[in-house]
Amino acid sequence: MKLDRIDQKILTVLQEDGRIANADLADQVGLSPSACLRRMRALEEAGIIDKYVALLDQRKLGRKMDIFVEISLVGQSNEVLENFERAVGRSSEIMECFLMAGDADYILRVTAADPTDFERIHREHLARLPGVLRMKSSFAIRPIVRKTAFPMKTETT
Amino acid sequence: MKLDRIDQKILTVLQEDGRIANADLADQVGLSPSACLRRMRALEEAGIIDKYVALLDQRKLGRKMDIFVEISLVGQSNEVLENFERAVGRSSEIMECFLMAGDADYILRVTAADPTDFERIHREHLARLPGVLRMKSSFAIRPIVRKTAFPMKTETT
DNA sequence: ACTGAAATCGCTAAAAC
DNA sequence: GTTTTAGCGATTTCAGT
Protein backbone atom coordinates (compact mmCIF):
# COMPACT_ATOMS: atom_id res chain seq x y z
CA MET A 1 0.00 0.00 0.00
CA LYS A 2 1.23 3.46 -0.92
CA LEU A 3 0.90 6.29 1.56
CA ASP A 4 0.71 9.80 0.21
CA ARG A 5 1.08 13.01 2.19
CA ILE A 6 -2.52 13.02 3.28
CA ASP A 7 -2.41 9.44 4.53
CA GLN A 8 0.69 10.27 6.51
CA LYS A 9 -1.00 13.30 7.99
CA ILE A 10 -4.01 11.20 8.94
CA LEU A 11 -1.76 8.68 10.66
CA THR A 12 0.16 11.40 12.46
CA VAL A 13 -3.03 12.89 13.84
CA LEU A 14 -4.58 9.56 14.80
CA GLN A 15 -1.41 8.49 16.60
CA GLU A 16 -1.88 11.52 18.82
CA ASP A 17 -5.66 11.43 19.17
CA GLY A 18 -7.33 8.18 18.26
CA ARG A 19 -10.78 9.48 19.11
CA ILE A 20 -10.74 12.67 17.11
CA ALA A 21 -14.05 13.31 15.37
CA ASN A 22 -13.92 12.51 11.69
CA ALA A 23 -15.05 16.04 10.85
CA ASP A 24 -12.13 17.54 12.79
CA LEU A 25 -9.67 15.09 11.30
CA ALA A 26 -10.94 16.04 7.85
CA ASP A 27 -10.33 19.70 8.69
CA GLN A 28 -6.79 19.07 9.85
CA VAL A 29 -5.82 17.13 6.75
CA GLY A 30 -7.75 19.39 4.36
CA LEU A 31 -10.30 16.88 3.08
CA SER A 32 -14.06 16.53 3.12
CA PRO A 33 -15.40 14.31 5.92
CA SER A 34 -16.42 11.52 3.58
CA ALA A 35 -13.13 11.40 1.70
CA CYS A 36 -11.29 11.47 5.01
CA LEU A 37 -13.35 8.64 6.45
CA ARG A 38 -12.77 6.52 3.35
CA ARG A 39 -9.02 6.89 3.66
CA MET A 40 -9.17 6.09 7.33
CA ARG A 41 -11.16 2.92 6.68
CA ALA A 42 -8.70 1.94 3.96
CA LEU A 43 -5.82 2.33 6.41
CA GLU A 44 -7.68 0.13 8.87
CA GLU A 45 -8.48 -2.47 6.22
CA ALA A 46 -4.85 -2.59 5.13
CA GLY A 47 -3.85 -3.18 8.73
CA ILE A 48 -1.64 -0.07 8.76
CA ILE A 49 -3.80 1.04 11.64
CA ASP A 50 -3.67 -1.96 13.94
CA LYS A 51 -6.05 -0.86 16.67
CA TYR A 52 -7.26 2.03 18.76
CA VAL A 53 -6.53 1.94 22.46
CA ALA A 54 -6.69 3.98 25.63
CA LEU A 55 -3.28 4.59 27.18
CA LEU A 56 -3.36 4.68 30.96
CA ASP A 57 -1.12 6.63 33.30
CA GLN A 58 1.24 4.07 34.75
CA ARG A 59 2.09 6.11 37.84
CA LYS A 60 -1.52 6.90 38.66
CA LEU A 61 -2.26 3.18 38.50
CA GLY A 62 0.43 2.72 41.11
CA ARG A 63 2.85 0.91 38.80
CA LYS A 64 5.88 2.93 39.71
CA MET A 65 8.58 0.52 38.61
CA ASP A 66 9.88 -0.55 35.21
CA ILE A 67 12.25 -3.48 35.10
CA PHE A 68 14.21 -4.80 32.14
CA VAL A 69 15.07 -8.47 32.31
CA GLU A 70 17.75 -10.06 30.14
CA ILE A 71 17.35 -13.76 29.73
CA SER A 72 19.56 -16.54 28.42
CA LEU A 73 18.05 -19.90 27.64
CA VAL A 74 19.47 -23.36 28.23
CA GLY A 75 19.57 -24.05 24.49
CA GLN A 76 18.67 -22.69 21.10
CA SER A 77 16.45 -25.48 19.82
CA ASN A 78 13.11 -24.60 18.34
CA GLU A 79 11.36 -26.42 21.13
CA VAL A 80 13.09 -24.48 23.89
CA LEU A 81 12.42 -21.17 22.16
CA GLU A 82 8.82 -21.93 21.37
CA ASN A 83 8.03 -23.09 24.87
CA PHE A 84 9.58 -19.99 26.29
CA GLU A 85 7.77 -17.68 23.90
CA ARG A 86 4.43 -19.30 24.52
CA ALA A 87 4.85 -18.84 28.25
CA VAL A 88 5.81 -15.21 27.75
CA GLY A 89 2.68 -14.67 25.69
CA ARG A 90 0.53 -16.09 28.46
CA SER A 91 1.88 -13.81 31.17
CA SER A 92 -0.16 -10.67 31.68
CA GLU A 93 2.71 -8.95 33.45
CA ILE A 94 5.21 -8.97 30.60
CA MET A 95 4.72 -5.79 28.64
CA GLU A 96 7.39 -6.29 25.99
CA CYS A 97 9.62 -9.14 24.91
CA PHE A 98 12.15 -9.32 22.09
CA LEU A 99 14.30 -12.10 20.76
CA MET A 100 17.77 -10.55 20.63
CA ALA A 101 20.99 -10.87 18.74
CA GLY A 102 24.09 -10.62 20.92
CA ASP A 103 24.66 -11.32 24.61
CA ALA A 104 21.24 -12.18 25.92
CA ASP A 105 18.70 -14.34 24.14
CA TYR A 106 15.68 -12.31 25.18
CA ILE A 107 15.01 -8.96 26.74
CA LEU A 108 11.77 -8.20 28.43
CA ARG A 109 10.16 -5.33 30.25
CA VAL A 110 7.81 -5.72 33.16
CA THR A 111 6.12 -3.16 35.39
CA ALA A 112 5.51 -3.44 39.10
CA ALA A 113 3.94 -1.37 41.82
CA ASP A 114 6.89 -1.66 44.20
CA PRO A 115 9.69 -4.08 45.17
CA THR A 116 7.28 -6.41 46.91
CA ASP A 117 5.10 -6.52 43.86
CA PHE A 118 8.14 -7.25 41.73
CA GLU A 119 9.00 -10.11 44.03
CA ARG A 120 5.54 -11.53 43.38
CA ILE A 121 5.92 -11.11 39.63
CA HIS A 122 9.35 -12.67 39.78
CA ARG A 123 8.04 -15.65 41.68
CA GLU A 124 4.75 -16.16 39.85
CA HIS A 125 5.75 -15.21 36.34
CA LEU A 126 9.46 -14.87 35.64
CA ALA A 127 10.71 -17.81 37.67
CA ARG A 128 8.15 -20.04 35.97
CA LEU A 129 9.32 -19.32 32.44
CA PRO A 130 10.65 -22.59 30.99
CA GLY A 131 14.17 -23.13 29.70
CA VAL A 132 15.78 -20.17 31.46
CA LEU A 133 19.50 -20.51 32.16
CA ARG A 134 20.28 -17.03 33.45
CA MET A 135 18.30 -13.93 34.25
CA LYS A 136 19.52 -10.41 34.91
CA SER A 137 17.12 -7.70 36.03
CA SER A 138 17.87 -4.00 35.61
CA PHE A 139 15.74 -1.41 37.34
CA ALA A 140 14.68 1.81 35.75
CA ILE A 141 14.92 4.85 37.96
CA ARG A 142 12.76 7.09 35.83
CA PRO A 143 11.14 6.99 32.40
CA ILE A 144 12.36 9.83 30.18
CA VAL A 145 10.44 9.14 26.98
CA ARG A 146 7.61 6.73 26.27
CA LYS A 147 6.18 6.99 22.80
CA THR A 148 3.76 4.94 20.79
CA ALA A 149 3.74 7.15 17.69
CA PHE A 150 6.08 6.43 14.81
CA PRO A 151 7.43 9.46 12.98
CA MET A 152 6.13 9.87 9.44
CA LYS A 153 8.77 10.55 6.84
CA THR A 154 7.51 14.07 6.26
CA GLU A 155 8.05 15.22 9.81
CA THR A 156 11.30 13.64 10.87
CA THR A 157 13.20 15.77 13.36
CA MET B 1 -8.80 7.94 43.29
CA LYS B 2 -10.35 4.60 44.14
CA LEU B 3 -11.12 2.15 41.36
CA ASP B 4 -13.87 -0.36 41.92
CA ARG B 5 -14.57 -3.47 39.85
CA ILE B 6 -16.56 -1.57 37.27
CA ASP B 7 -13.88 1.07 36.77
CA GLN B 8 -11.33 -1.67 36.28
CA LYS B 9 -13.56 -3.37 33.76
CA ILE B 10 -14.00 -0.09 31.89
CA LEU B 11 -10.23 0.39 31.78
CA THR B 12 -9.67 -3.18 30.62
CA VAL B 13 -12.07 -2.76 27.75
CA LEU B 14 -10.80 0.67 26.73
CA GLN B 15 -7.23 -0.57 26.73
CA GLU B 16 -8.29 -3.08 24.09
CA ASP B 17 -10.65 -0.87 22.10
CA GLY B 18 -10.32 2.83 22.65
CA ARG B 19 -13.06 3.68 20.17
CA ILE B 20 -15.78 1.41 21.46
CA ALA B 21 -19.17 3.10 21.43
CA ASN B 22 -20.26 4.18 24.87
CA ALA B 23 -23.45 2.15 24.53
CA ASP B 24 -21.45 -1.04 23.88
CA LEU B 25 -19.03 -0.29 26.69
CA ALA B 26 -22.00 0.20 29.01
CA ASP B 27 -23.31 -3.20 27.97
CA GLN B 28 -20.02 -4.93 28.61
CA VAL B 29 -19.63 -3.50 32.09
CA GLY B 30 -23.33 -3.85 32.97
CA LEU B 31 -24.18 -0.19 33.35
CA SER B 32 -26.54 2.24 31.68
CA PRO B 33 -24.90 4.38 28.98
CA SER B 34 -25.02 7.60 30.94
CA ALA B 35 -23.60 6.12 34.13
CA CYS B 36 -20.89 4.51 32.07
CA LEU B 37 -20.04 7.76 30.34
CA ARG B 38 -19.84 9.59 33.65
CA ARG B 39 -17.32 7.09 34.98
CA MET B 40 -15.32 7.26 31.80
CA ARG B 41 -15.17 11.05 31.98
CA ALA B 42 -14.13 10.85 35.61
CA LEU B 43 -11.29 8.49 34.69
CA GLU B 44 -10.19 10.93 32.01
CA GLU B 45 -10.43 13.90 34.39
CA ALA B 46 -8.37 12.09 37.00
CA GLY B 47 -5.73 11.42 34.37
CA ILE B 48 -5.98 7.67 34.85
CA ILE B 49 -6.79 7.56 31.18
CA ASP B 50 -3.96 9.54 29.67
CA LYS B 51 -5.00 9.60 26.03
CA TYR B 52 -6.53 7.66 23.20
CA VAL B 53 -4.31 6.74 20.28
CA ALA B 54 -4.17 4.71 17.11
CA LEU B 55 -1.49 2.01 17.17
CA LEU B 56 0.11 1.41 13.80
CA ASP B 57 1.57 -1.82 12.46
CA GLN B 58 5.30 -1.32 12.62
CA ARG B 59 6.12 -3.93 9.99
CA LYS B 60 3.57 -2.63 7.52
CA LEU B 61 5.10 0.82 7.89
CA GLY B 62 8.39 -0.74 6.86
CA ARG B 63 10.05 -0.33 10.27
CA LYS B 64 11.38 -3.84 10.53
CA MET B 65 14.13 -3.25 13.07
CA ASP B 66 14.09 -2.62 16.80
CA ILE B 67 17.34 -1.60 18.43
CA PHE B 68 18.11 -1.21 22.11
CA VAL B 69 20.88 1.23 22.91
CA GLU B 70 22.66 1.29 26.26
CA ILE B 71 24.32 4.58 27.00
CA SER B 72 26.85 5.73 29.58
CA LEU B 73 27.39 9.44 30.10
CA VAL B 74 30.63 11.31 30.75
CA GLY B 75 29.39 12.38 34.18
CA GLN B 76 26.47 12.34 36.55
CA SER B 77 25.99 16.05 37.11
CA ASN B 78 22.53 17.50 36.77
CA GLU B 79 23.63 19.53 33.80
CA VAL B 80 24.92 16.54 31.88
CA LEU B 81 21.80 14.53 32.59
CA GLU B 82 19.40 17.32 31.78
CA ASN B 83 21.11 18.18 28.52
CA PHE B 84 21.03 14.56 27.49
CA GLU B 85 17.39 14.11 28.43
CA ARG B 86 16.31 17.24 26.64
CA ALA B 87 18.01 16.06 23.48
CA VAL B 88 16.35 12.65 23.79
CA GLY B 89 12.98 14.34 24.11
CA ARG B 90 13.57 16.29 20.93
CA SER B 91 14.41 13.26 18.79
CA SER B 92 11.44 11.83 16.95
CA GLU B 93 13.21 8.53 16.41
CA ILE B 94 13.66 7.55 20.05
CA MET B 95 10.61 5.56 21.08
CA GLU B 96 11.53 4.84 24.68
CA CYS B 97 14.19 6.03 27.08
CA PHE B 98 14.77 5.15 30.73
CA LEU B 99 17.26 6.37 33.28
CA MET B 100 18.68 3.14 34.71
CA ALA B 101 20.23 1.82 37.86
CA GLY B 102 23.16 -0.49 37.27
CA ASP B 103 25.62 -0.80 34.41
CA ALA B 104 24.37 1.66 31.85
CA ASP B 105 23.05 5.11 32.64
CA TYR B 106 20.31 5.05 30.06
CA ILE B 107 18.61 2.50 27.88
CA LEU B 108 16.71 3.51 24.80
CA ARG B 109 14.78 1.83 22.04
CA VAL B 110 14.70 3.05 18.48
CA THR B 111 13.09 1.61 15.39
CA ALA B 112 14.50 1.62 11.87
CA ALA B 113 13.46 0.43 8.44
CA ASP B 114 16.74 -1.40 7.72
CA PRO B 115 20.46 -1.20 8.53
CA THR B 116 20.94 1.80 6.24
CA ASP B 117 18.13 3.60 7.97
CA PHE B 118 19.67 2.76 11.32
CA GLU B 119 22.93 4.23 10.11
CA ARG B 120 21.09 7.46 9.34
CA ILE B 121 19.43 7.46 12.75
CA HIS B 122 22.73 6.74 14.40
CA ARG B 123 24.40 9.60 12.58
CA GLU B 124 21.62 12.17 12.80
CA HIS B 125 20.17 11.36 16.20
CA LEU B 126 22.20 9.08 18.43
CA ALA B 127 25.68 10.43 17.65
CA ARG B 128 24.42 13.94 18.34
CA LEU B 129 23.22 13.24 21.86
CA PRO B 130 25.35 15.33 24.23
CA GLY B 131 27.49 13.93 27.04
CA VAL B 132 27.69 10.37 25.75
CA LEU B 133 30.75 8.41 26.86
CA ARG B 134 29.89 4.95 25.55
CA MET B 135 27.10 3.48 23.47
CA LYS B 136 26.22 -0.16 22.92
CA SER B 137 23.53 -1.15 20.44
CA SER B 138 21.73 -4.49 20.57
CA PHE B 139 19.56 -5.61 17.70
CA ALA B 140 16.27 -7.35 18.13
CA ILE B 141 15.67 -10.28 15.83
CA ARG B 142 11.97 -10.51 16.39
CA PRO B 143 9.36 -8.98 18.70
CA ILE B 144 7.58 -11.62 20.78
CA VAL B 145 5.22 -9.46 22.81
CA ARG B 146 4.35 -5.81 22.56
CA LYS B 147 1.65 -4.66 24.91
CA THR B 148 0.25 -1.31 25.92
CA ALA B 149 -2.41 -2.60 28.28
CA PHE B 150 -1.71 -2.93 31.98
CA PRO B 151 -3.32 -5.87 33.74
CA MET B 152 -6.04 -4.92 36.20
CA LYS B 153 -5.81 -6.61 39.58
CA THR B 154 -8.96 -8.62 38.95
CA GLU B 155 -7.64 -10.42 35.91
CA THR B 156 -4.02 -11.13 36.67
CA THR B 157 -2.77 -14.30 34.99
C1' DA C 1 -11.19 6.42 -9.59
C1' DC C 2 -11.41 9.58 -6.26
C1' DT C 3 -13.51 13.75 -4.34
C1' DG C 4 -17.27 16.62 -2.45
C1' DA C 5 -22.36 17.31 -1.13
C1' DA C 6 -26.55 15.91 0.86
C1' DA C 7 -29.71 12.83 3.55
C1' DT C 8 -30.33 9.22 6.80
C1' DC C 9 -29.31 6.86 10.73
C1' DG C 10 -27.37 6.02 15.25
C1' DC C 11 -24.91 7.62 19.03
C1' DT C 12 -23.57 10.91 22.39
C1' DA C 13 -24.60 13.90 26.00
C1' DA C 14 -27.55 16.49 29.00
C1' DA C 15 -31.89 16.77 31.01
C1' DA C 16 -35.24 15.07 34.56
C1' DC C 17 -36.22 11.45 37.78
C1' DG D 1 -27.66 4.99 38.57
C1' DT D 2 -31.59 5.01 35.14
C1' DT D 3 -34.69 6.68 31.53
C1' DT D 4 -35.73 10.06 28.04
C1' DT D 5 -34.87 13.26 24.55
C1' DA D 6 -32.68 16.61 21.62
C1' DG D 7 -28.90 17.47 18.80
C1' DC D 8 -24.86 16.34 16.59
C1' DG D 9 -21.66 13.37 14.11
C1' DA D 10 -20.93 9.18 11.50
C1' DT D 11 -22.01 6.80 7.48
C1' DT D 12 -23.87 5.91 3.02
C1' DT D 13 -25.56 7.19 -1.36
C1' DC D 14 -25.21 10.07 -5.29
C1' DA D 15 -23.40 13.39 -8.48
C1' DG D 16 -19.26 15.76 -10.27
C1' DT D 17 -14.50 16.29 -11.55
PDB file of C-alpha atoms in Angstrom, chain A residues 3 11-12 14-22 40-41 44 46-58 60-61 63 66 68 70 81 85-86 88-103 106-107 109 111 120 124-125 136 138-153 155-157, chain B residues 3 11-12 14-22 40-41 44 46-58 60-61 63 66 68 70 81 85-86 88-103 106-107 109 111 120 124-125 136 138-153 155-157:
ATOM      1  CA  LEU A   3       0.899   6.286   1.562  1.00  0.00           C
ATOM      2  CA  LEU A  11      -1.759   8.678  10.657  1.00  0.00           C
ATOM      3  CA  THR A  12       0.158  11.399  12.455  1.00  0.00           C
ATOM      4  CA  LEU A  14      -4.584   9.558  14.796  1.00  0.00           C
ATOM      5  CA  GLN A  15      -1.413   8.493  16.596  1.00  0.00           C
ATOM      6  CA  GLU A  16      -1.883  11.524  18.820  1.00  0.00           C
ATOM      7  CA  ASP A  17      -5.656  11.434  19.170  1.00  0.00           C
ATOM      8  CA  GLY A  18      -7.331   8.183  18.259  1.00  0.00           C
ATOM      9  CA  ARG A  19     -10.778   9.481  19.108  1.00  0.00           C
ATOM     10  CA  ILE A  20     -10.744  12.672  17.107  1.00  0.00           C
ATOM     11  CA  ALA A  21     -14.051  13.314  15.367  1.00  0.00           C
ATOM     12  CA  ASN A  22     -13.921  12.509  11.689  1.00  0.00           C
ATOM     13  CA  MET A  40      -9.165   6.087   7.332  1.00  0.00           C
ATOM     14  CA  ARG A  41     -11.158   2.921   6.683  1.00  0.00           C
ATOM     15  CA  GLU A  44      -7.681   0.134   8.871  1.00  0.00           C
ATOM     16  CA  ALA A  46      -4.855  -2.589   5.126  1.00  0.00           C
ATOM     17  CA  GLY A  47      -3.846  -3.175   8.727  1.00  0.00           C
ATOM     18  CA  ILE A  48      -1.644  -0.073   8.757  1.00  0.00           C
ATOM     19  CA  ILE A  49      -3.797   1.036  11.645  1.00  0.00           C
ATOM     20  CA  ASP A  50      -3.673  -1.963  13.937  1.00  0.00           C
ATOM     21  CA  LYS A  51      -6.052  -0.856  16.670  1.00  0.00           C
ATOM     22  CA  TYR A  52      -7.264   2.033  18.763  1.00  0.00           C
ATOM     23  CA  VAL A  53      -6.529   1.939  22.464  1.00  0.00           C
ATOM     24  CA  ALA A  54      -6.692   3.976  25.633  1.00  0.00           C
ATOM     25  CA  LEU A  55      -3.283   4.591  27.178  1.00  0.00           C
ATOM     26  CA  LEU A  56      -3.356   4.679  30.964  1.00  0.00           C
ATOM     27  CA  ASP A  57      -1.120   6.632  33.299  1.00  0.00           C
ATOM     28  CA  GLN A  58       1.236   4.066  34.751  1.00  0.00           C
ATOM     29  CA  LYS A  60      -1.521   6.905  38.655  1.00  0.00           C
ATOM     30  CA  LEU A  61      -2.255   3.175  38.501  1.00  0.00           C
ATOM     31  CA  ARG A  63       2.855   0.912  38.798  1.00  0.00           C
ATOM     32  CA  ASP A  66       9.877  -0.548  35.213  1.00  0.00           C
ATOM     33  CA  PHE A  68      14.213  -4.797  32.141  1.00  0.00           C
ATOM     34  CA  GLU A  70      17.755 -10.061  30.141  1.00  0.00           C
ATOM     35  CA  LEU A  81      12.421 -21.167  22.163  1.00  0.00           C
ATOM     36  CA  GLU A  85       7.770 -17.675  23.902  1.00  0.00           C
ATOM     37  CA  ARG A  86       4.432 -19.299  24.516  1.00  0.00           C
ATOM     38  CA  VAL A  88       5.813 -15.211  27.749  1.00  0.00           C
ATOM     39  CA  GLY A  89       2.679 -14.671  25.692  1.00  0.00           C
ATOM     40  CA  ARG A  90       0.530 -16.093  28.459  1.00  0.00           C
ATOM     41  CA  SER A  91       1.884 -13.812  31.175  1.00  0.00           C
ATOM     42  CA  SER A  92      -0.159 -10.674  31.680  1.00  0.00           C
ATOM     43  CA  GLU A  93       2.708  -8.945  33.451  1.00  0.00           C
ATOM     44  CA  ILE A  94       5.208  -8.973  30.604  1.00  0.00           C
ATOM     45  CA  MET A  95       4.719  -5.792  28.639  1.00  0.00           C
ATOM     46  CA  GLU A  96       7.392  -6.289  25.990  1.00  0.00           C
ATOM     47  CA  CYS A  97       9.616  -9.140  24.909  1.00  0.00           C
ATOM     48  CA  PHE A  98      12.153  -9.316  22.088  1.00  0.00           C
ATOM     49  CA  LEU A  99      14.303 -12.101  20.765  1.00  0.00           C
ATOM     50  CA  MET A 100      17.768 -10.548  20.634  1.00  0.00           C
ATOM     51  CA  ALA A 101      20.991 -10.866  18.744  1.00  0.00           C
ATOM     52  CA  GLY A 102      24.090 -10.620  20.919  1.00  0.00           C
ATOM     53  CA  ASP A 103      24.660 -11.320  24.613  1.00  0.00           C
ATOM     54  CA  TYR A 106      15.678 -12.307  25.176  1.00  0.00           C
ATOM     55  CA  ILE A 107      15.013  -8.963  26.737  1.00  0.00           C
ATOM     56  CA  ARG A 109      10.163  -5.329  30.253  1.00  0.00           C
ATOM     57  CA  THR A 111       6.124  -3.161  35.387  1.00  0.00           C
ATOM     58  CA  ARG A 120       5.541 -11.533  43.381  1.00  0.00           C
ATOM     59  CA  GLU A 124       4.754 -16.162  39.848  1.00  0.00           C
ATOM     60  CA  HIS A 125       5.748 -15.205  36.338  1.00  0.00           C
ATOM     61  CA  LYS A 136      19.519 -10.410  34.911  1.00  0.00           C
ATOM     62  CA  SER A 138      17.867  -3.998  35.615  1.00  0.00           C
ATOM     63  CA  PHE A 139      15.739  -1.413  37.338  1.00  0.00           C
ATOM     64  CA  ALA A 140      14.678   1.812  35.748  1.00  0.00           C
ATOM     65  CA  ILE A 141      14.916   4.851  37.959  1.00  0.00           C
ATOM     66  CA  ARG A 142      12.761   7.091  35.827  1.00  0.00           C
ATOM     67  CA  PRO A 143      11.137   6.994  32.400  1.00  0.00           C
ATOM     68  CA  ILE A 144      12.361   9.829  30.177  1.00  0.00           C
ATOM     69  CA  VAL A 145      10.441   9.137  26.981  1.00  0.00           C
ATOM     70  CA  ARG A 146       7.614   6.730  26.268  1.00  0.00           C
ATOM     71  CA  LYS A 147       6.183   6.990  22.803  1.00  0.00           C
ATOM     72  CA  THR A 148       3.758   4.937  20.788  1.00  0.00           C
ATOM     73  CA  ALA A 149       3.743   7.146  17.690  1.00  0.00           C
ATOM     74  CA  PHE A 150       6.075   6.425  14.809  1.00  0.00           C
ATOM     75  CA  PRO A 151       7.433   9.458  12.981  1.00  0.00           C
ATOM     76  CA  MET A 152       6.127   9.866   9.443  1.00  0.00           C
ATOM     77  CA  LYS A 153       8.771  10.546   6.838  1.00  0.00           C
ATOM     78  CA  GLU A 155       8.047  15.224   9.807  1.00  0.00           C
ATOM     79  CA  THR A 156      11.296  13.639  10.871  1.00  0.00           C
ATOM     80  CA  THR A 157      13.199  15.767  13.365  1.00  0.00           C
TER      81      THR A 157
ATOM     82  CA  LEU B   3     -11.119   2.145  41.360  1.00  0.00           C
ATOM     83  CA  LEU B  11     -10.228   0.389  31.779  1.00  0.00           C
ATOM     84  CA  THR B  12      -9.667  -3.177  30.621  1.00  0.00           C
ATOM     85  CA  LEU B  14     -10.804   0.674  26.733  1.00  0.00           C
ATOM     86  CA  GLN B  15      -7.230  -0.567  26.732  1.00  0.00           C
ATOM     87  CA  GLU B  16      -8.289  -3.078  24.087  1.00  0.00           C
ATOM     88  CA  ASP B  17     -10.652  -0.874  22.099  1.00  0.00           C
ATOM     89  CA  GLY B  18     -10.325   2.830  22.648  1.00  0.00           C
ATOM     90  CA  ARG B  19     -13.059   3.678  20.167  1.00  0.00           C
ATOM     91  CA  ILE B  20     -15.777   1.408  21.464  1.00  0.00           C
ATOM     92  CA  ALA B  21     -19.172   3.098  21.431  1.00  0.00           C
ATOM     93  CA  ASN B  22     -20.257   4.176  24.869  1.00  0.00           C
ATOM     94  CA  MET B  40     -15.318   7.260  31.804  1.00  0.00           C
ATOM     95  CA  ARG B  41     -15.169  11.052  31.981  1.00  0.00           C
ATOM     96  CA  GLU B  44     -10.188  10.935  32.015  1.00  0.00           C
ATOM     97  CA  ALA B  46      -8.368  12.090  36.999  1.00  0.00           C
ATOM     98  CA  GLY B  47      -5.729  11.425  34.366  1.00  0.00           C
ATOM     99  CA  ILE B  48      -5.981   7.669  34.848  1.00  0.00           C
ATOM    100  CA  ILE B  49      -6.795   7.563  31.176  1.00  0.00           C
ATOM    101  CA  ASP B  50      -3.965   9.536  29.669  1.00  0.00           C
ATOM    102  CA  LYS B  51      -4.996   9.598  26.032  1.00  0.00           C
ATOM    103  CA  TYR B  52      -6.532   7.661  23.200  1.00  0.00           C
ATOM    104  CA  VAL B  53      -4.306   6.740  20.282  1.00  0.00           C
ATOM    105  CA  ALA B  54      -4.167   4.714  17.111  1.00  0.00           C
ATOM    106  CA  LEU B  55      -1.487   2.011  17.174  1.00  0.00           C
ATOM    107  CA  LEU B  56       0.107   1.406  13.801  1.00  0.00           C
ATOM    108  CA  ASP B  57       1.569  -1.820  12.456  1.00  0.00           C
ATOM    109  CA  GLN B  58       5.301  -1.322  12.625  1.00  0.00           C
ATOM    110  CA  LYS B  60       3.568  -2.626   7.520  1.00  0.00           C
ATOM    111  CA  LEU B  61       5.105   0.815   7.894  1.00  0.00           C
ATOM    112  CA  ARG B  63      10.050  -0.332  10.265  1.00  0.00           C
ATOM    113  CA  ASP B  66      14.087  -2.620  16.796  1.00  0.00           C
ATOM    114  CA  PHE B  68      18.110  -1.211  22.105  1.00  0.00           C
ATOM    115  CA  GLU B  70      22.660   1.287  26.260  1.00  0.00           C
ATOM    116  CA  LEU B  81      21.799  14.526  32.586  1.00  0.00           C
ATOM    117  CA  GLU B  85      17.389  14.106  28.433  1.00  0.00           C
ATOM    118  CA  ARG B  86      16.307  17.240  26.642  1.00  0.00           C
ATOM    119  CA  VAL B  88      16.349  12.649  23.790  1.00  0.00           C
ATOM    120  CA  GLY B  89      12.983  14.343  24.113  1.00  0.00           C
ATOM    121  CA  ARG B  90      13.567  16.286  20.931  1.00  0.00           C
ATOM    122  CA  SER B  91      14.409  13.256  18.789  1.00  0.00           C
ATOM    123  CA  SER B  92      11.441  11.831  16.950  1.00  0.00           C
ATOM    124  CA  GLU B  93      13.212   8.529  16.407  1.00  0.00           C
ATOM    125  CA  ILE B  94      13.656   7.554  20.045  1.00  0.00           C
ATOM    126  CA  MET B  95      10.614   5.564  21.079  1.00  0.00           C
ATOM    127  CA  GLU B  96      11.526   4.841  24.683  1.00  0.00           C
ATOM    128  CA  CYS B  97      14.191   6.027  27.080  1.00  0.00           C
ATOM    129  CA  PHE B  98      14.766   5.148  30.730  1.00  0.00           C
ATOM    130  CA  LEU B  99      17.259   6.365  33.284  1.00  0.00           C
ATOM    131  CA  MET B 100      18.676   3.140  34.707  1.00  0.00           C
ATOM    132  CA  ALA B 101      20.228   1.823  37.858  1.00  0.00           C
ATOM    133  CA  GLY B 102      23.160  -0.488  37.275  1.00  0.00           C
ATOM    134  CA  ASP B 103      25.623  -0.803  34.406  1.00  0.00           C
ATOM    135  CA  TYR B 106      20.305   5.051  30.060  1.00  0.00           C
ATOM    136  CA  ILE B 107      18.614   2.501  27.880  1.00  0.00           C
ATOM    137  CA  ARG B 109      14.782   1.825  22.043  1.00  0.00           C
ATOM    138  CA  THR B 111      13.090   1.612  15.388  1.00  0.00           C
ATOM    139  CA  ARG B 120      21.094   7.462   9.344  1.00  0.00           C
ATOM    140  CA  GLU B 124      21.619  12.175  12.803  1.00  0.00           C
ATOM    141  CA  HIS B 125      20.173  11.357  16.196  1.00  0.00           C
ATOM    142  CA  LYS B 136      26.218  -0.164  22.922  1.00  0.00           C
ATOM    143  CA  SER B 138      21.726  -4.490  20.569  1.00  0.00           C
ATOM    144  CA  PHE B 139      19.555  -5.612  17.695  1.00  0.00           C
ATOM    145  CA  ALA B 140      16.271  -7.346  18.126  1.00  0.00           C
ATOM    146  CA  ILE B 141      15.667 -10.276  15.829  1.00  0.00           C
ATOM    147  CA  ARG B 142      11.967 -10.512  16.393  1.00  0.00           C
ATOM    148  CA  PRO B 143       9.365  -8.985  18.703  1.00  0.00           C
ATOM    149  CA  ILE B 144       7.577 -11.617  20.781  1.00  0.00           C
ATOM    150  CA  VAL B 145       5.224  -9.458  22.814  1.00  0.00           C
ATOM    151  CA  ARG B 146       4.350  -5.808  22.556  1.00  0.00           C
ATOM    152  CA  LYS B 147       1.646  -4.659  24.909  1.00  0.00           C
ATOM    153  CA  THR B 148       0.252  -1.308  25.917  1.00  0.00           C
ATOM    154  CA  ALA B 149      -2.412  -2.603  28.282  1.00  0.00           C
ATOM    155  CA  PHE B 150      -1.707  -2.934  31.978  1.00  0.00           C
ATOM    156  CA  PRO B 151      -3.321  -5.874  33.740  1.00  0.00           C
ATOM    157  CA  MET B 152      -6.043  -4.923  36.205  1.00  0.00           C
ATOM    158  CA  LYS B 153      -5.811  -6.610  39.578  1.00  0.00           C
ATOM    159  CA  GLU B 155      -7.640 -10.416  35.907  1.00  0.00           C
ATOM    160  CA  THR B 156      -4.019 -11.133  36.671  1.00  0.00           C
ATOM    161  CA  THR B 157      -2.775 -14.298  34.988  1.00  0.00           C
TER     162      THR B 157
END
